[in-house]
């Protein structure tokens, strides 16, 4: 992952917002990591059951204050689609991890982990693995401190891997130094990242993961080119792209499903499958009457070594 400054999860439609920053001198989480945790929590509070994902621990970690539901990034137009996308991709990856454990995977790497709470919510799966969470040092230090404050022990099978990208750290070198074994079958997850990286950086990541042990799998999200949207959807995406550029994190890589699939195969994966939002909707949002479902923007690639 060449540009680590964009490793932490960012969402195309998320505007800048005040995230309840901690006093100076104390580590702080990435603001976008907080946003994702709050969207996951809002799903439980704002959407009718059945819920796709239950994550109240992330809300406790974020500790956003009593009025967090009124924040602009919790009430903006189209927020229900954002929530649906966030919880669907988290559930999809966690289901994939459980499946791969049954198939023999022994390690799980979360790139840009943010306030991910898989280890706290799914210990029955996580304890069968060695889990590595990779993110910026400030976010990792803050998260470690919050877990301790909330009474969550960091289990022996969970390793937080701080990577100082601003100082030129390599996430791969830090990961292996933390005990990661590339000879073991592994699940690697990267969501909300590929659009902020150059095509060359995305290719480098694909090649790195494709060199892992047989039985490894890479799950990543990507965004479609503008010409693949319907007119109304394209306007929304153009607006999102302008906001991203204005905030200093422009979209650098957009892929059609076939382009992304071919990139994975050319990088050395033996199998690459596109998973569309329609498939996620059919799996997790069927028979709902409130219209909640992930929008078409974000797509999944699942590639096997």
PDB file of C-alpha atoms in Angstrom:
ATOM      1  CA  UNK A   1       0.000   0.000   0.000  1.00  0.00           C
ATOM      2  CA  UNK A   2       2.183   2.796  -1.253  1.00  0.00           C
ATOM      3  CA  UNK A   3       0.375   5.854   0.092  1.00  0.00           C
ATOM      4  CA  UNK A   4      -0.302   5.135   3.736  1.00  0.00           C
ATOM      5  CA  UNK A   5      -1.771   8.550   4.422  1.00  0.00           C
ATOM      6  CA  UNK A   6      -4.882   7.212   2.755  1.00  0.00           C
ATOM      7  CA  UNK A   7      -4.815   3.819   4.416  1.00  0.00           C
ATOM      8  CA  UNK A   8      -7.491   4.598   6.988  1.00  0.00           C
ATOM      9  CA  UNK A   9     -11.038   4.149   5.761  1.00  0.00           C
ATOM     10  CA  UNK A  10     -12.603   7.181   4.066  1.00  0.00           C
ATOM     11  CA  UNK A  11     -16.000   7.257   2.425  1.00  0.00           C
ATOM     12  CA  UNK A  12     -16.657   9.164  -0.789  1.00  0.00           C
ATOM     13  CA  UNK A  13     -19.766  10.905   0.461  1.00  0.00           C
ATOM     14  CA  UNK A  14     -18.475  11.851   3.901  1.00  0.00           C
ATOM     15  CA  UNK A  15     -18.044  15.601   4.475  1.00  0.00           C
ATOM     16  CA  UNK A  16     -15.597  16.976   6.971  1.00  0.00           C
ATOM     17  CA  UNK A  17     -16.989  17.176  10.492  1.00  0.00           C
ATOM     18  CA  UNK A  18     -15.966  17.817  14.068  1.00  0.00           C
ATOM     19  CA  UNK A  19     -15.361  14.441  15.659  1.00  0.00           C
ATOM     20  CA  UNK A  20     -15.051  15.242  19.304  1.00  0.00           C
ATOM     21  CA  UNK A  21     -11.269  15.549  19.316  1.00  0.00           C
ATOM     22  CA  UNK A  22      -9.452  14.725  22.525  1.00  0.00           C
ATOM     23  CA  UNK A  23      -7.330  17.267  24.404  1.00  0.00           C
ATOM     24  CA  UNK A  24      -3.955  18.023  22.878  1.00  0.00           C
ATOM     25  CA  UNK A  25      -1.151  15.754  24.005  1.00  0.00           C
ATOM     26  CA  UNK A  26      -3.312  12.640  23.849  1.00  0.00           C
ATOM     27  CA  UNK A  27      -3.344  10.408  20.771  1.00  0.00           C
ATOM     28  CA  UNK A  28      -6.392  10.831  18.558  1.00  0.00           C
ATOM     29  CA  UNK A  29      -8.056   8.479  16.094  1.00  0.00           C
ATOM     30  CA  UNK A  30      -8.404   9.247  12.426  1.00  0.00           C
ATOM     31  CA  UNK A  31     -11.617  11.251  11.981  1.00  0.00           C
ATOM     32  CA  UNK A  32     -12.839   8.985   9.226  1.00  0.00           C
ATOM     33  CA  UNK A  33     -12.365   5.954  11.461  1.00  0.00           C
ATOM     34  CA  UNK A  34     -14.648   7.590  14.010  1.00  0.00           C
ATOM     35  CA  UNK A  35     -17.221   8.319  11.307  1.00  0.00           C
ATOM     36  CA  UNK A  36     -17.358   4.701  10.205  1.00  0.00           C
ATOM     37  CA  UNK A  37     -17.797   3.529  13.808  1.00  0.00           C
ATOM     38  CA  UNK A  38     -20.671   5.966  14.293  1.00  0.00           C
ATOM     39  CA  UNK A  39     -22.391   4.940  11.046  1.00  0.00           C
ATOM     40  CA  UNK A  40     -22.240   1.335  12.202  1.00  0.00           C
ATOM     41  CA  UNK A  41     -23.764   2.307  15.537  1.00  0.00           C
ATOM     42  CA  UNK A  42     -26.425   4.446  13.859  1.00  0.00           C
ATOM     43  CA  UNK A  43     -27.554   1.426  11.852  1.00  0.00           C
ATOM     44  CA  UNK A  44     -28.737  -0.209  15.079  1.00  0.00           C
ATOM     45  CA  UNK A  45     -30.475   2.935  16.293  1.00  0.00           C
ATOM     46  CA  UNK A  46     -31.991   4.304  13.074  1.00  0.00           C
ATOM     47  CA  UNK A  47     -32.814   1.209  11.019  1.00  0.00           C
ATOM     48  CA  UNK A  48     -35.412  -1.415  11.782  1.00  0.00           C
ATOM     49  CA  UNK A  49     -34.348  -4.994  12.480  1.00  0.00           C
ATOM     50  CA  UNK A  50     -33.087  -7.334  11.298  1.00  0.00           C
ATOM     51  CA  UNK A  51     -29.765  -5.557  11.588  1.00  0.00           C
ATOM     52  CA  UNK A  52     -26.923  -6.522   9.274  1.00  0.00           C
ATOM     53  CA  UNK A  53     -24.250  -5.873  11.900  1.00  0.00           C
ATOM     54  CA  UNK A  54     -24.381  -5.246  15.636  1.00  0.00           C
ATOM     55  CA  UNK A  55     -21.514  -3.000  16.674  1.00  0.00           C
ATOM     56  CA  UNK A  56     -22.061  -1.016  19.851  1.00  0.00           C
ATOM     57  CA  UNK A  57     -18.457  -1.377  20.972  1.00  0.00           C
ATOM     58  CA  UNK A  58     -17.285   0.981  18.231  1.00  0.00           C
ATOM     59  CA  UNK A  59     -19.610   3.676  19.593  1.00  0.00           C
ATOM     60  CA  UNK A  60     -18.176   3.225  23.082  1.00  0.00           C
ATOM     61  CA  UNK A  61     -14.655   3.471  21.694  1.00  0.00           C
ATOM     62  CA  UNK A  62     -15.461   6.648  19.782  1.00  0.00           C
ATOM     63  CA  UNK A  63     -17.181   8.242  22.801  1.00  0.00           C
ATOM     64  CA  UNK A  64     -18.602  11.058  20.631  1.00  0.00           C
ATOM     65  CA  UNK A  65     -20.748  12.788  23.253  1.00  0.00           C
ATOM     66  CA  UNK A  66     -24.523  12.925  23.694  1.00  0.00           C
ATOM     67  CA  UNK A  67     -25.421  14.772  20.488  1.00  0.00           C
ATOM     68  CA  UNK A  68     -23.550  12.615  17.994  1.00  0.00           C
ATOM     69  CA  UNK A  69     -26.728  11.641  16.106  1.00  0.00           C
ATOM     70  CA  UNK A  70     -27.192  15.290  15.086  1.00  0.00           C
ATOM     71  CA  UNK A  71     -23.753  15.625  13.501  1.00  0.00           C
ATOM     72  CA  UNK A  72     -23.779  16.661   9.859  1.00  0.00           C
ATOM     73  CA  UNK A  73     -22.214  13.405   8.707  1.00  0.00           C
ATOM     74  CA  UNK A  74     -24.949  11.453  10.504  1.00  0.00           C
ATOM     75  CA  UNK A  75     -27.836  13.422   8.972  1.00  0.00           C
ATOM     76  CA  UNK A  76     -26.652  14.340   5.460  1.00  0.00           C
ATOM     77  CA  UNK A  77     -28.780  13.431   2.403  1.00  0.00           C
ATOM     78  CA  UNK A  78     -28.297   9.826   1.367  1.00  0.00           C
ATOM     79  CA  UNK A  79     -26.939   8.786   4.747  1.00  0.00           C
ATOM     80  CA  UNK A  80     -29.060   5.619   4.825  1.00  0.00           C
ATOM     81  CA  UNK A  81     -27.206   4.350   1.768  1.00  0.00           C
ATOM     82  CA  UNK A  82     -23.872   5.123   3.412  1.00  0.00           C
ATOM     83  CA  UNK A  83     -24.889   3.173   6.496  1.00  0.00           C
ATOM     84  CA  UNK A  84     -26.038   0.262   4.373  1.00  0.00           C
ATOM     85  CA  UNK A  85     -22.761   0.190   2.469  1.00  0.00           C
ATOM     86  CA  UNK A  86     -20.644   0.365   5.624  1.00  0.00           C
ATOM     87  CA  UNK A  87     -22.438  -2.405   7.505  1.00  0.00           C
ATOM     88  CA  UNK A  88     -22.796  -4.616   4.421  1.00  0.00           C
ATOM     89  CA  UNK A  89     -19.100  -4.582   3.621  1.00  0.00           C
ATOM     90  CA  UNK A  90     -18.152  -5.214   7.256  1.00  0.00           C
ATOM     91  CA  UNK A  91     -20.573  -8.140   7.506  1.00  0.00           C
ATOM     92  CA  UNK A  92     -19.431  -9.533   4.159  1.00  0.00           C
ATOM     93  CA  UNK A  93     -15.782  -9.554   5.224  1.00  0.00           C
ATOM     94  CA  UNK A  94     -16.540 -11.059   8.616  1.00  0.00           C
ATOM     95  CA  UNK A  95     -18.584 -13.813   6.975  1.00  0.00           C
ATOM     96  CA  UNK A  96     -15.707 -14.389   4.561  1.00  0.00           C
ATOM     97  CA  UNK A  97     -13.214 -14.638   7.424  1.00  0.00           C
ATOM     98  CA  UNK A  98     -15.385 -17.238   9.165  1.00  0.00           C
ATOM     99  CA  UNK A  99     -15.611 -19.235   5.937  1.00  0.00           C
ATOM    100  CA  UNK A 100     -11.868 -19.094   5.380  1.00  0.00           C
ATOM    101  CA  UNK A 101     -11.144 -20.236   8.931  1.00  0.00           C
ATOM    102  CA  UNK A 102     -13.124 -23.361   8.147  1.00  0.00           C
ATOM    103  CA  UNK A 103     -10.998 -23.718   4.994  1.00  0.00           C
ATOM    104  CA  UNK A 104      -7.728 -23.489   6.927  1.00  0.00           C
ATOM    105  CA  UNK A 105      -6.831 -19.772   7.162  1.00  0.00           C
ATOM    106  CA  UNK A 106      -4.701 -18.985  10.203  1.00  0.00           C
ATOM    107  CA  UNK A 107      -4.158 -15.204   9.897  1.00  0.00           C
ATOM    108  CA  UNK A 108      -6.354 -12.149   9.285  1.00  0.00           C
ATOM    109  CA  UNK A 109      -4.871  -8.775   8.307  1.00  0.00           C
ATOM    110  CA  UNK A 110      -7.015  -5.617   8.391  1.00  0.00           C
ATOM    111  CA  UNK A 111      -5.408  -2.767   6.441  1.00  0.00           C
ATOM    112  CA  UNK A 112      -6.621   0.600   7.697  1.00  0.00           C
ATOM    113  CA  UNK A 113      -8.315  -1.034  10.682  1.00  0.00           C
ATOM    114  CA  UNK A 114      -9.493   2.188  12.306  1.00  0.00           C
ATOM    115  CA  UNK A 115     -12.020   1.393  15.029  1.00  0.00           C
ATOM    116  CA  UNK A 116     -12.732  -2.101  13.745  1.00  0.00           C
ATOM    117  CA  UNK A 117     -14.180  -4.237  16.553  1.00  0.00           C
ATOM    118  CA  UNK A 118     -14.102  -7.712  15.015  1.00  0.00           C
ATOM    119  CA  UNK A 119     -11.722  -8.941  17.710  1.00  0.00           C
ATOM    120  CA  UNK A 120     -14.006  -7.722  20.503  1.00  0.00           C
ATOM    121  CA  UNK A 121     -17.300  -8.858  18.931  1.00  0.00           C
ATOM    122  CA  UNK A 122     -16.266 -12.139  17.302  1.00  0.00           C
ATOM    123  CA  UNK A 123     -13.752 -13.811  19.628  1.00  0.00           C
ATOM    124  CA  UNK A 124     -15.154 -17.232  18.756  1.00  0.00           C
ATOM    125  CA  UNK A 125     -13.763 -16.683  15.243  1.00  0.00           C
ATOM    126  CA  UNK A 126     -10.828 -14.412  16.012  1.00  0.00           C
ATOM    127  CA  UNK A 127      -9.334 -16.747  18.595  1.00  0.00           C
ATOM    128  CA  UNK A 128      -8.861 -19.314  15.827  1.00  0.00           C
ATOM    129  CA  UNK A 129      -6.593 -16.844  14.019  1.00  0.00           C
ATOM    130  CA  UNK A 130      -3.735 -14.453  14.505  1.00  0.00           C
ATOM    131  CA  UNK A 131      -5.323 -11.063  13.796  1.00  0.00           C
ATOM    132  CA  UNK A 132      -3.238  -8.062  12.702  1.00  0.00           C
ATOM    133  CA  UNK A 133      -4.725  -4.560  12.653  1.00  0.00           C
ATOM    134  CA  UNK A 134      -2.650  -2.119  10.593  1.00  0.00           C
ATOM    135  CA  UNK A 135      -3.104   1.648  10.921  1.00  0.00           C
ATOM    136  CA  UNK A 136      -1.492   4.972  11.780  1.00  0.00           C
ATOM    137  CA  UNK A 137       0.369   5.201  15.118  1.00  0.00           C
ATOM    138  CA  UNK A 138      -1.927   7.844  16.665  1.00  0.00           C
ATOM    139  CA  UNK A 139      -5.064   5.875  15.854  1.00  0.00           C
ATOM    140  CA  UNK A 140      -3.514   2.665  17.163  1.00  0.00           C
ATOM    141  CA  UNK A 141      -2.271   4.252  20.398  1.00  0.00           C
ATOM    142  CA  UNK A 142      -5.633   5.888  21.018  1.00  0.00           C
ATOM    143  CA  UNK A 143      -7.523   2.676  20.318  1.00  0.00           C
ATOM    144  CA  UNK A 144      -5.283   0.651  22.629  1.00  0.00           C
ATOM    145  CA  UNK A 145      -5.868   3.188  25.408  1.00  0.00           C
ATOM    146  CA  UNK A 146      -9.649   3.215  24.880  1.00  0.00           C
ATOM    147  CA  UNK A 147      -9.835  -0.585  24.907  1.00  0.00           C
ATOM    148  CA  UNK A 148      -8.048  -0.634  28.257  1.00  0.00           C
ATOM    149  CA  UNK A 149     -10.303   2.124  29.628  1.00  0.00           C
ATOM    150  CA  UNK A 150     -13.383   0.123  28.617  1.00  0.00           C
ATOM    151  CA  UNK A 151     -12.073  -3.056  30.210  1.00  0.00           C
ATOM    152  CA  UNK A 152     -11.287  -4.917  26.998  1.00  0.00           C
ATOM    153  CA  UNK A 153      -8.146  -6.967  27.274  1.00  0.00           C
ATOM    154  CA  UNK A 154      -6.066  -7.210  24.121  1.00  0.00           C
ATOM    155  CA  UNK A 155      -5.957 -10.973  23.565  1.00  0.00           C
ATOM    156  CA  UNK A 156      -2.785 -12.795  22.683  1.00  0.00           C
ATOM    157  CA  UNK A 157      -4.100 -13.494  19.172  1.00  0.00           C
ATOM    158  CA  UNK A 158      -4.581  -9.776  18.351  1.00  0.00           C
ATOM    159  CA  UNK A 159      -1.646  -7.569  17.294  1.00  0.00           C
ATOM    160  CA  UNK A 160      -1.966  -3.831  16.656  1.00  0.00           C
ATOM    161  CA  UNK A 161       0.565  -2.834  14.012  1.00  0.00           C
ATOM    162  CA  UNK A 162       1.304   0.916  13.956  1.00  0.00           C
ATOM    163  CA  UNK A 163       2.766   2.116  10.668  1.00  0.00           C
ATOM    164  CA  UNK A 164       4.146   5.657  10.404  1.00  0.00           C
ATOM    165  CA  UNK A 165       3.634   6.287   6.702  1.00  0.00           C
ATOM    166  CA  UNK A 166       4.641   9.931   7.036  1.00  0.00           C
ATOM    167  CA  UNK A 167       8.082   8.705   8.121  1.00  0.00           C
ATOM    168  CA  UNK A 168       8.267   6.311   5.173  1.00  0.00           C
ATOM    169  CA  UNK A 169       7.389   3.100   7.009  1.00  0.00           C
ATOM    170  CA  UNK A 170       6.475   0.070   4.919  1.00  0.00           C
ATOM    171  CA  UNK A 171       3.274  -1.614   6.100  1.00  0.00           C
ATOM    172  CA  UNK A 172       4.615  -4.951   4.851  1.00  0.00           C
ATOM    173  CA  UNK A 173       7.869  -4.669   6.802  1.00  0.00           C
ATOM    174  CA  UNK A 174       6.051  -3.587   9.971  1.00  0.00           C
ATOM    175  CA  UNK A 175       3.581  -6.431   9.548  1.00  0.00           C
ATOM    176  CA  UNK A 176       6.258  -9.115   9.206  1.00  0.00           C
ATOM    177  CA  UNK A 177       8.218  -7.584  12.102  1.00  0.00           C
ATOM    178  CA  UNK A 178       5.065  -7.947  14.218  1.00  0.00           C
ATOM    179  CA  UNK A 179       5.029 -11.696  13.642  1.00  0.00           C
ATOM    180  CA  UNK A 180       3.055 -12.095  10.439  1.00  0.00           C
ATOM    181  CA  UNK A 181       3.994 -15.267   8.574  1.00  0.00           C
ATOM    182  CA  UNK A 182       3.560 -15.000   4.768  1.00  0.00           C
ATOM    183  CA  UNK A 183       3.824 -18.791   4.537  1.00  0.00           C
ATOM    184  CA  UNK A 184       0.469 -19.247   6.300  1.00  0.00           C
ATOM    185  CA  UNK A 185      -2.930 -18.946   4.545  1.00  0.00           C
ATOM    186  CA  UNK A 186      -4.280 -15.500   5.302  1.00  0.00           C
ATOM    187  CA  UNK A 187      -7.311 -13.267   4.787  1.00  0.00           C
ATOM    188  CA  UNK A 188      -6.333  -9.687   3.926  1.00  0.00           C
ATOM    189  CA  UNK A 189      -9.059  -7.017   3.932  1.00  0.00           C
ATOM    190  CA  UNK A 190      -8.819  -3.485   2.569  1.00  0.00           C
ATOM    191  CA  UNK A 191     -11.996  -1.399   2.319  1.00  0.00           C
ATOM    192  CA  UNK A 192     -12.503   2.234   1.334  1.00  0.00           C
ATOM    193  CA  UNK A 193      -8.887   2.612   0.215  1.00  0.00           C
ATOM    194  CA  UNK A 194      -8.272   1.734  -3.450  1.00  0.00           C
ATOM    195  CA  UNK A 195      -9.805   4.910  -4.893  1.00  0.00           C
ATOM    196  CA  UNK A 196      -7.305   7.075  -2.998  1.00  0.00           C
ATOM    197  CA  UNK A 197      -4.269   5.164  -4.294  1.00  0.00           C
ATOM    198  CA  UNK A 198      -2.617   5.437  -7.679  1.00  0.00           C
ATOM    199  CA  UNK A 199      -3.091   2.514 -10.085  1.00  0.00           C
ATOM    200  CA  UNK A 200       0.569   1.658  -9.524  1.00  0.00           C
ATOM    201  CA  UNK A 201       0.075   1.518  -5.753  1.00  0.00           C
ATOM    202  CA  UNK A 202      -3.000  -0.677  -6.121  1.00  0.00           C
ATOM    203  CA  UNK A 203      -1.069  -3.003  -8.420  1.00  0.00           C
ATOM    204  CA  UNK A 204       1.781  -3.196  -5.913  1.00  0.00           C
ATOM    205  CA  UNK A 205      -0.650  -4.177  -3.163  1.00  0.00           C
ATOM    206  CA  UNK A 206      -2.245  -6.852  -5.341  1.00  0.00           C
ATOM    207  CA  UNK A 207       1.157  -8.332  -6.159  1.00  0.00           C
ATOM    208  CA  UNK A 208       2.220  -8.295  -2.530  1.00  0.00           C
ATOM    209  CA  UNK A 209      -0.875 -10.166  -1.369  1.00  0.00           C
ATOM    210  CA  UNK A 210      -0.834 -12.528  -4.380  1.00  0.00           C
ATOM    211  CA  UNK A 211       2.578 -13.716  -3.213  1.00  0.00           C
ATOM    212  CA  UNK A 212       1.143 -15.074   0.040  1.00  0.00           C
ATOM    213  CA  UNK A 213       0.635 -18.757   0.764  1.00  0.00           C
ATOM    214  CA  UNK A 214      -1.868 -20.791  -1.268  1.00  0.00           C
ATOM    215  CA  UNK A 215      -5.312 -20.569   0.279  1.00  0.00           C
ATOM    216  CA  UNK A 216      -4.929 -16.863   1.048  1.00  0.00           C
ATOM    217  CA  UNK A 217      -7.637 -14.440  -0.037  1.00  0.00           C
ATOM    218  CA  UNK A 218      -7.790 -10.664  -0.580  1.00  0.00           C
ATOM    219  CA  UNK A 219     -11.062  -8.763  -0.147  1.00  0.00           C
ATOM    220  CA  UNK A 220     -11.062  -5.153  -1.311  1.00  0.00           C
ATOM    221  CA  UNK A 221     -13.540  -2.506  -2.375  1.00  0.00           C
ATOM    222  CA  UNK A 222     -13.312  -0.241  -5.415  1.00  0.00           C
ATOM    223  CA  UNK A 223     -15.352   2.483  -7.096  1.00  0.00           C
ATOM    224  CA  UNK A 224     -16.703   2.474 -10.649  1.00  0.00           C
ATOM    225  CA  UNK A 225     -15.743   4.936 -13.416  1.00  0.00           C
ATOM    226  CA  UNK A 226     -18.260   7.752 -13.868  1.00  0.00           C
ATOM    227  CA  UNK A 227     -19.514   6.477 -17.212  1.00  0.00           C
ATOM    228  CA  UNK A 228     -20.885   3.349 -15.519  1.00  0.00           C
ATOM    229  CA  UNK A 229     -23.467   5.252 -13.460  1.00  0.00           C
ATOM    230  CA  UNK A 230     -26.995   6.270 -14.306  1.00  0.00           C
ATOM    231  CA  UNK A 231     -27.321  10.084 -14.710  1.00  0.00           C
ATOM    232  CA  UNK A 232     -28.695  10.729 -11.219  1.00  0.00           C
ATOM    233  CA  UNK A 233     -26.113   8.456  -9.620  1.00  0.00           C
ATOM    234  CA  UNK A 234     -23.367  10.074 -11.632  1.00  0.00           C
ATOM    235  CA  UNK A 235     -24.272  13.509 -10.270  1.00  0.00           C
ATOM    236  CA  UNK A 236     -23.989  12.209  -6.719  1.00  0.00           C
ATOM    237  CA  UNK A 237     -20.642  10.598  -7.463  1.00  0.00           C
ATOM    238  CA  UNK A 238     -19.282  13.715  -9.156  1.00  0.00           C
ATOM    239  CA  UNK A 239     -20.265  15.700  -6.076  1.00  0.00           C
ATOM    240  CA  UNK A 240     -18.471  13.172  -3.878  1.00  0.00           C
ATOM    241  CA  UNK A 241     -15.363  13.372  -6.028  1.00  0.00           C
ATOM    242  CA  UNK A 242     -15.307  17.165  -5.832  1.00  0.00           C
ATOM    243  CA  UNK A 243     -15.603  17.000  -2.047  1.00  0.00           C
ATOM    244  CA  UNK A 244     -12.820  14.437  -1.840  1.00  0.00           C
ATOM    245  CA  UNK A 245     -10.526  16.574  -3.994  1.00  0.00           C
ATOM    246  CA  UNK A 246     -11.327  19.710  -1.992  1.00  0.00           C
ATOM    247  CA  UNK A 247     -10.415  17.910   1.245  1.00  0.00           C
ATOM    248  CA  UNK A 248      -7.032  16.912  -0.183  1.00  0.00           C
ATOM    249  CA  UNK A 249      -7.845  13.247  -0.821  1.00  0.00           C
ATOM    250  CA  UNK A 250      -8.788  13.058  -4.516  1.00  0.00           C
ATOM    251  CA  UNK A 251      -9.932   9.853  -6.155  1.00  0.00           C
ATOM    252  CA  UNK A 252      -6.976   8.515  -8.124  1.00  0.00           C
ATOM    253  CA  UNK A 253      -8.189   5.077  -9.239  1.00  0.00           C
ATOM    254  CA  UNK A 254     -11.583   3.987 -10.560  1.00  0.00           C
ATOM    255  CA  UNK A 255     -12.152   0.530 -12.043  1.00  0.00           C
ATOM    256  CA  UNK A 256     -14.780  -1.353 -13.946  1.00  0.00           C
ATOM    257  CA  UNK A 257     -15.405  -4.788 -12.399  1.00  0.00           C
ATOM    258  CA  UNK A 258     -13.614  -6.487 -15.285  1.00  0.00           C
ATOM    259  CA  UNK A 259     -10.631  -4.127 -15.034  1.00  0.00           C
ATOM    260  CA  UNK A 260     -10.309  -4.877 -11.335  1.00  0.00           C
ATOM    261  CA  UNK A 261     -10.681  -8.595 -11.886  1.00  0.00           C
ATOM    262  CA  UNK A 262      -8.045  -8.617 -14.623  1.00  0.00           C
ATOM    263  CA  UNK A 263      -5.672  -6.553 -12.482  1.00  0.00           C
ATOM    264  CA  UNK A 264      -5.899  -9.196  -9.768  1.00  0.00           C
ATOM    265  CA  UNK A 265      -5.311 -12.068 -12.171  1.00  0.00           C
ATOM    266  CA  UNK A 266      -2.342 -10.289 -13.763  1.00  0.00           C
ATOM    267  CA  UNK A 267      -0.910  -9.705 -10.281  1.00  0.00           C
ATOM    268  CA  UNK A 268      -0.812 -13.461  -9.724  1.00  0.00           C
ATOM    269  CA  UNK A 269      -4.101 -14.460  -8.098  1.00  0.00           C
ATOM    270  CA  UNK A 270      -5.538 -17.734  -9.363  1.00  0.00           C
ATOM    271  CA  UNK A 271      -9.147 -16.631  -9.038  1.00  0.00           C
ATOM    272  CA  UNK A 272     -10.833 -13.216  -8.836  1.00  0.00           C
ATOM    273  CA  UNK A 273     -14.558 -12.660  -8.329  1.00  0.00           C
ATOM    274  CA  UNK A 274     -16.535  -9.433  -8.523  1.00  0.00           C
ATOM    275  CA  UNK A 275     -19.231  -9.032  -5.851  1.00  0.00           C
ATOM    276  CA  UNK A 276     -21.765  -6.307  -6.668  1.00  0.00           C
ATOM    277  CA  UNK A 277     -23.906  -4.227  -4.288  1.00  0.00           C
ATOM    278  CA  UNK A 278     -26.923  -6.057  -5.725  1.00  0.00           C
ATOM    279  CA  UNK A 279     -25.451  -9.317  -4.456  1.00  0.00           C
ATOM    280  CA  UNK A 280     -24.847  -7.798  -1.034  1.00  0.00           C
ATOM    281  CA  UNK A 281     -28.416  -6.463  -1.037  1.00  0.00           C
ATOM    282  CA  UNK A 282     -29.799  -9.889  -1.883  1.00  0.00           C
ATOM    283  CA  UNK A 283     -27.721 -11.468   0.876  1.00  0.00           C
ATOM    284  CA  UNK A 284     -28.250  -8.971   3.687  1.00  0.00           C
ATOM    285  CA  UNK A 285     -31.206  -6.696   2.841  1.00  0.00           C
ATOM    286  CA  UNK A 286     -33.773  -9.040   1.293  1.00  0.00           C
ATOM    287  CA  UNK A 287     -37.432  -8.620   2.248  1.00  0.00           C
ATOM    288  CA  UNK A 288     -36.900  -5.237   3.891  1.00  0.00           C
ATOM    289  CA  UNK A 289     -39.703  -2.720   3.499  1.00  0.00           C
ATOM    290  CA  UNK A 290     -37.753   0.454   4.324  1.00  0.00           C
ATOM    291  CA  UNK A 291     -35.692   0.565   1.118  1.00  0.00           C
ATOM    292  CA  UNK A 292     -32.403   0.209   2.994  1.00  0.00           C
ATOM    293  CA  UNK A 293     -29.726  -1.161   0.679  1.00  0.00           C
ATOM    294  CA  UNK A 294     -26.171  -0.283  -0.391  1.00  0.00           C
ATOM    295  CA  UNK A 295     -25.864   2.096  -3.367  1.00  0.00           C
ATOM    296  CA  UNK A 296     -24.140   1.051  -6.564  1.00  0.00           C
ATOM    297  CA  UNK A 297     -20.955   3.059  -6.077  1.00  0.00           C
ATOM    298  CA  UNK A 298     -18.824   0.657  -4.053  1.00  0.00           C
ATOM    299  CA  UNK A 299     -17.999  -2.779  -5.458  1.00  0.00           C
ATOM    300  CA  UNK A 300     -16.101  -5.749  -4.003  1.00  0.00           C
ATOM    301  CA  UNK A 301     -13.319  -7.900  -5.375  1.00  0.00           C
ATOM    302  CA  UNK A 302     -12.481 -11.216  -3.731  1.00  0.00           C
ATOM    303  CA  UNK A 303      -9.243 -12.688  -5.065  1.00  0.00           C
ATOM    304  CA  UNK A 304      -7.751 -16.057  -4.104  1.00  0.00           C
ATOM    305  CA  UNK A 305      -4.127 -17.151  -4.142  1.00  0.00           C
TER     306      UNK A 305
END
